[in-house]
Coordinates of C-alpha atoms and ligand atoms in Angstrom, one line a residue:
X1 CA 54.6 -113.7 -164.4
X2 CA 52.1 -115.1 -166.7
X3 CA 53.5 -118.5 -168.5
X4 CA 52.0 -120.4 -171.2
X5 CA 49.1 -122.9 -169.4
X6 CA 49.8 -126.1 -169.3
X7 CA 47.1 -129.2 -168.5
X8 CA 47.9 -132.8 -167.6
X9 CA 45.4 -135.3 -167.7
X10 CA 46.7 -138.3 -165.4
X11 CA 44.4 -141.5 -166.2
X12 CA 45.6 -143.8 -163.8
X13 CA 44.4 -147.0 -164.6
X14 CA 41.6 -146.5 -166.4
X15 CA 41.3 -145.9 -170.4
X16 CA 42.7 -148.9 -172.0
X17 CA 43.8 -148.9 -176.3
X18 CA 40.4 -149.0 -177.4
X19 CA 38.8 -145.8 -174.6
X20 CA 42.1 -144.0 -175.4
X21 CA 41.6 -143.9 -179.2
X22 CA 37.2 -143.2 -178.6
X23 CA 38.4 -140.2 -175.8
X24 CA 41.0 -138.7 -178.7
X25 CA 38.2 -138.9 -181.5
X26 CA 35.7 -137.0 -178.8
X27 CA 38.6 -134.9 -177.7
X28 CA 40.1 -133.9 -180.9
X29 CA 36.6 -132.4 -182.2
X30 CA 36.2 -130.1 -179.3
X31 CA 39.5 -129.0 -178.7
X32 CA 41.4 -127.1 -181.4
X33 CA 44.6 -126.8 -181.1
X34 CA 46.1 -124.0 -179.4
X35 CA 49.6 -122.6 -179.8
X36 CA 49.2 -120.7 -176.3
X37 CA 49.0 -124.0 -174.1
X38 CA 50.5 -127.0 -173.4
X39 CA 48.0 -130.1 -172.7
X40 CA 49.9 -133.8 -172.3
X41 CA 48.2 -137.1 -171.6
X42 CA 49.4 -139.7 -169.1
X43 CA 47.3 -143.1 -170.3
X44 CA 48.8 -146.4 -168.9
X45 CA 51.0 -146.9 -170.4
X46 CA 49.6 -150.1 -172.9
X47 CA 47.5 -147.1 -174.2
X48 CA 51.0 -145.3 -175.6
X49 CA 50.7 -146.8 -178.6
X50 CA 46.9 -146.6 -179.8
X51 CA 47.2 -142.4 -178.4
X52 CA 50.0 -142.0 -180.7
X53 CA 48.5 -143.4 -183.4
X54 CA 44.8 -141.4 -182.6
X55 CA 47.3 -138.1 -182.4
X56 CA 49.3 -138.4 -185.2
X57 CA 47.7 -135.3 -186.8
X58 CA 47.2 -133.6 -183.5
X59 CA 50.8 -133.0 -182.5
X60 CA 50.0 -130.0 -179.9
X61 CA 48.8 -132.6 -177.7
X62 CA 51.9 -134.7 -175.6
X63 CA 51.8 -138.3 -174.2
X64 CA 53.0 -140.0 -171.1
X65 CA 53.3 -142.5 -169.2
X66 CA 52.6 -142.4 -165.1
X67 CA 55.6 -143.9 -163.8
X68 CA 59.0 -145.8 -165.0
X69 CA 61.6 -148.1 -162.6
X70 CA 64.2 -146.0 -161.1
X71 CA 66.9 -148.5 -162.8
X72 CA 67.6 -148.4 -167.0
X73 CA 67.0 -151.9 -166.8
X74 CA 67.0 -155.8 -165.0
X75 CA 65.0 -158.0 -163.7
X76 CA 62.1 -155.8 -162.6
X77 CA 59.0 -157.9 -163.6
X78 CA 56.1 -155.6 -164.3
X79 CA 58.3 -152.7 -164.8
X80 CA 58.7 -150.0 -167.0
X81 CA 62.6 -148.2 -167.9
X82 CA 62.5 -144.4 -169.4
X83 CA 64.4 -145.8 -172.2
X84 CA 62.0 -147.9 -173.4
X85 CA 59.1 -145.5 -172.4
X86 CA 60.9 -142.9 -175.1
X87 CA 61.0 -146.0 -177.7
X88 CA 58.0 -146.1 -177.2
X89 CA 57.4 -142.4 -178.4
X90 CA 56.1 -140.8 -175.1
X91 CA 57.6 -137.7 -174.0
X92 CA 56.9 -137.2 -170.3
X93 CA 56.8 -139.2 -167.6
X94 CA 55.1 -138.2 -163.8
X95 CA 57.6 -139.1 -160.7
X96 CA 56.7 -139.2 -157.3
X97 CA 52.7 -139.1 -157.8
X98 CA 51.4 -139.9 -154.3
X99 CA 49.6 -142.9 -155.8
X100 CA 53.0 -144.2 -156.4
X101 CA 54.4 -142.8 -153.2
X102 CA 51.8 -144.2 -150.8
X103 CA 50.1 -146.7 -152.6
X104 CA 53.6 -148.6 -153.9
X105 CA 56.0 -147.3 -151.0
X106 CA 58.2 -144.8 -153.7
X107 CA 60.8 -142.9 -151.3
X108 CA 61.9 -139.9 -151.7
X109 CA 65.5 -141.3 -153.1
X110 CA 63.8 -143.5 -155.8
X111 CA 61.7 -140.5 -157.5
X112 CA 65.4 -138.8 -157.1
X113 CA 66.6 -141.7 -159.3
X114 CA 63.6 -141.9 -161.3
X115 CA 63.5 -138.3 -162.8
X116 CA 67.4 -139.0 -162.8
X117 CA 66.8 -142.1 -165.6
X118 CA 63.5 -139.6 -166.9
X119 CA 66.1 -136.9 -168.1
X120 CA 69.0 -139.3 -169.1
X121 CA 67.0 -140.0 -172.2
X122 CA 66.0 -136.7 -172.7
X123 CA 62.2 -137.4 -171.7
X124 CA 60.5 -134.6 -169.7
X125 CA 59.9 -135.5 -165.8
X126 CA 57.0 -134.4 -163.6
X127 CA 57.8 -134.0 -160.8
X128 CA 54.6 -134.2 -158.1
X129 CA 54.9 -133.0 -154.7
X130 CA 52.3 -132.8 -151.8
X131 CA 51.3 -133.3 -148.2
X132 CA 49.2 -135.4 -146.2
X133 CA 46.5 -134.0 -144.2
X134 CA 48.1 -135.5 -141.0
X135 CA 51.4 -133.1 -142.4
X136 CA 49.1 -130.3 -143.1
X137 CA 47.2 -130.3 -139.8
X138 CA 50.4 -131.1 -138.1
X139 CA 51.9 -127.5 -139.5
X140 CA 54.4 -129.7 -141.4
X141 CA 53.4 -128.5 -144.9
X142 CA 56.8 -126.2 -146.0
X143 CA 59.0 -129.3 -144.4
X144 CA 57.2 -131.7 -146.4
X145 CA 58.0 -130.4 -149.8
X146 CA 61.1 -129.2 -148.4
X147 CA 62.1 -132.6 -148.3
X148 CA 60.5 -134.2 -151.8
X149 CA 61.8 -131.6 -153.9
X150 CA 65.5 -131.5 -151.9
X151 CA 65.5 -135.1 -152.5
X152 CA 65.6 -134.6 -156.6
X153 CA 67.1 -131.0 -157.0
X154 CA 70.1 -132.0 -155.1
X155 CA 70.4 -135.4 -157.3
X156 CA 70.5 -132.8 -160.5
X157 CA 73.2 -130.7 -162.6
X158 CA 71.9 -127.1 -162.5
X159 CA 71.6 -127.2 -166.2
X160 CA 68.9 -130.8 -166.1
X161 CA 66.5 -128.2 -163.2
X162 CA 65.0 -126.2 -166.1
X163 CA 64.0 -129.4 -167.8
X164 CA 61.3 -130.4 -164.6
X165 CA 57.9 -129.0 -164.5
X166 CA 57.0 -129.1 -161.1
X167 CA 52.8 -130.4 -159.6
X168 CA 52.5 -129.5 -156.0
X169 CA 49.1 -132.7 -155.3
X170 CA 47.8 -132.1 -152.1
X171 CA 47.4 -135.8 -151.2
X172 CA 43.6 -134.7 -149.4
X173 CA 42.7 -133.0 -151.9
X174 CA 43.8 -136.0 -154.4
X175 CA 40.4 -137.9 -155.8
X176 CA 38.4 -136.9 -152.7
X177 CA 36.2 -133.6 -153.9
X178 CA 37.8 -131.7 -151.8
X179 CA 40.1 -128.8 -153.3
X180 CA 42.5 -126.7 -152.2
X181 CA 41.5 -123.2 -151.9
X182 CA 43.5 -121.0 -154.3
X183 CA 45.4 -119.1 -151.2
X184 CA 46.7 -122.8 -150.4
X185 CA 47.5 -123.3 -154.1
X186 CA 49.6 -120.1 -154.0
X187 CA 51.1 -120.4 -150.7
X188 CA 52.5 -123.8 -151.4
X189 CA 53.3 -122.9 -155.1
X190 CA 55.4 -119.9 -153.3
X191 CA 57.1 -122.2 -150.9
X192 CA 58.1 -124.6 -153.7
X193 CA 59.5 -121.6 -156.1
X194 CA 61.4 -121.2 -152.7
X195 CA 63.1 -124.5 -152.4
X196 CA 64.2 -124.2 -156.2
X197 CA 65.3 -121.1 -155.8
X198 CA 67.7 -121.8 -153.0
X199 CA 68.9 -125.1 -154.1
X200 CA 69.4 -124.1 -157.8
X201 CA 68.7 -120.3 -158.2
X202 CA 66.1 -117.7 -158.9
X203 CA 65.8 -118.2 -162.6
X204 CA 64.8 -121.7 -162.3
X205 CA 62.4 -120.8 -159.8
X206 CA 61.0 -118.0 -161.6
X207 CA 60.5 -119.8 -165.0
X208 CA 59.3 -123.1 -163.5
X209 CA 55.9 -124.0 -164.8
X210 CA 54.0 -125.7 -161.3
X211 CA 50.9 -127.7 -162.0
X212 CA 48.0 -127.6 -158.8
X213 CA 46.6 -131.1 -159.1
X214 CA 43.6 -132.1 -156.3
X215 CA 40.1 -132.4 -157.4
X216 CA 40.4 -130.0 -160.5
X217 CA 37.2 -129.4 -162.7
X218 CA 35.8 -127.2 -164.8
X219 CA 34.2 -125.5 -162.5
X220 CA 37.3 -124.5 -160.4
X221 CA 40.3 -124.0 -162.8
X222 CA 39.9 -120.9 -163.8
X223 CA 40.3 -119.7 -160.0
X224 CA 42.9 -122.0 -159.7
X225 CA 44.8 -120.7 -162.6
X226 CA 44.5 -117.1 -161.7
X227 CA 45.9 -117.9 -158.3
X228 CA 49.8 -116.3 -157.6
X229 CA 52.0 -119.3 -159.2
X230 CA 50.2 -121.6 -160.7
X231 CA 51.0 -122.4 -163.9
X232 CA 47.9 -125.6 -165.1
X233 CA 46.6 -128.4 -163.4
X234 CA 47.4 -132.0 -163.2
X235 CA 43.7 -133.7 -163.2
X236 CA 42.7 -137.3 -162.6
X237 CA 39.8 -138.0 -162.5
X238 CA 37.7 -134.9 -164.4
X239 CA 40.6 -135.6 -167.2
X240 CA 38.5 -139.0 -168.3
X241 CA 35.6 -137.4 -169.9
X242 CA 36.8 -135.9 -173.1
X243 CA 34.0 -132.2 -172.5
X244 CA 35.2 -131.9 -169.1
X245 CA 39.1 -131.8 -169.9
X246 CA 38.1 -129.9 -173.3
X247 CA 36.7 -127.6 -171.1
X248 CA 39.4 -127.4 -168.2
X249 CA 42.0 -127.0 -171.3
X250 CA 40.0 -124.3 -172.5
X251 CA 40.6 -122.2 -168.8
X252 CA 41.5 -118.4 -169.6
X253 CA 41.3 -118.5 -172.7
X254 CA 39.6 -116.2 -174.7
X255 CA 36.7 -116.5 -176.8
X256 CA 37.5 -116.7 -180.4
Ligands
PEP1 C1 45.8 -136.8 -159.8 O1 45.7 -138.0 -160.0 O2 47.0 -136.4 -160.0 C2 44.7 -136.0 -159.3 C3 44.9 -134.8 -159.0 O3 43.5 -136.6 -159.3 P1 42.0 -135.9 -159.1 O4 42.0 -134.8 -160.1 O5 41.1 -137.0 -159.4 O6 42.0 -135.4 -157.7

């Protein structure tokens, strides 16, 4: 099935107010809107407010932010709720990036509570997925995101799993060059329509939209994109330069 592409740029922490408002102005003049697409933007999240204001007129392109606490609120110094994330005006939020997961010890159970508080107030979770090489190499790939995406669907009321979109990340292929083939794009894609399919049924699985994310470019999404499954890409750091994620927004479409 062919579904309507969708491109994520995930800026980490790079493109503060002032970059976020010069990358929309260089953006915005190469990239026409497009009913056929979806393309989101996850700044940091300081960077909510200036995007919002350098989008007003460009309401075909979405805003995020990369991460929120898995609590509504407390004493979490630092820390970001969903609640105030969608006062804020953003509409998505990413859960469970490996950054997040590896870099700042996110289990399995706190992404679960995360995209829990994401959809609570009605904000639109990613929810990222991926393997280590030491899984991969060790055969463990389909047990892997066996377990990440059990971990949240099994948290969830049928009716909240059509409100995920879905980004299997390699974590080797994350920021390292290094890309997964399209055959590994659609295998894992496959086993991850699986998993949904099982624990919520075939509909969801069938009309999830699942982002590849590793070391996307220009160069490589449209190969990516034609591959069995895959829905868009969620891109770090080729989504920085405003030509580059013009041109990886741009993938399969035609010439006008
Ligand atoms: C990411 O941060 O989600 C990512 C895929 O990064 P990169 O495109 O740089 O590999």
């Amino acid at each position: 099935m062919i579904k309507r592409p969708f491109f994520a740029a995930n800026w980490k922490m790079h493109h503060g107010p002032a970059d976020a408002a010069a990358f929309v102005a260089k953006f915005a003049s190469i990239y026409a809107p497009r009913a056929d697409r979806t393309v989101v933007l996850f700044p940091p999240a300081v960077s909510v407010a200036a995007l919002r204001e350098a989008l007003a007129d460009r309401t075909d392109v979405g805003i995020g932010v990369q991460d929120v606490h898995e609590e509504a609120s407390g004493a979490h110094t630092g820390s970001l709720s969903a609640g105030m994330v969608a006062q804020a005006g953003a509409g998505w939020v990413l859960a469970g990036h490996s950054e997040r997961r590896h870099e700042f010890g996110d289990t399995d159970d706190q992404v679960a509570e995360k995209v829990n508080r994401v959809l609570e107030v009605d904000l639109r979770p990613i929810l990222c997925v991926g393997e280590t090489l030491e899984e991969r190499v060790a055969g463990r790939l389909e047990a892997v995101l066996r377990r990440q995406l059990k971990a949240v669907l099994t948290t969830l009321a049928h009716s909240d799993a059509g409100a995920l979109t879905y980004a299997y990340e390699p974590v080797w292929a994350i920021g390292t060059g290094r890309t997964a083939s399209p055959e590994d794009a659609a295998e894992a894609h496959a086993i991850l329509r699986g998993v949904i399919e099982e624990t919520v049924n075939a509909a969801s699985a069938a009309e999830a939209t699942v982002l590849y994310g590793g070391s996307v470019k220009p160069s490589n999404i449209g190969e990516l994109l034609a591959a069995e499954g895959v829905d868009g890409g969620l891109v770090g750091g080729a989504s920085l330069d405003p030509e580059s994620f013009a041109a990886i927004c741009s993938a399969g479409a035609e010439e006008t």
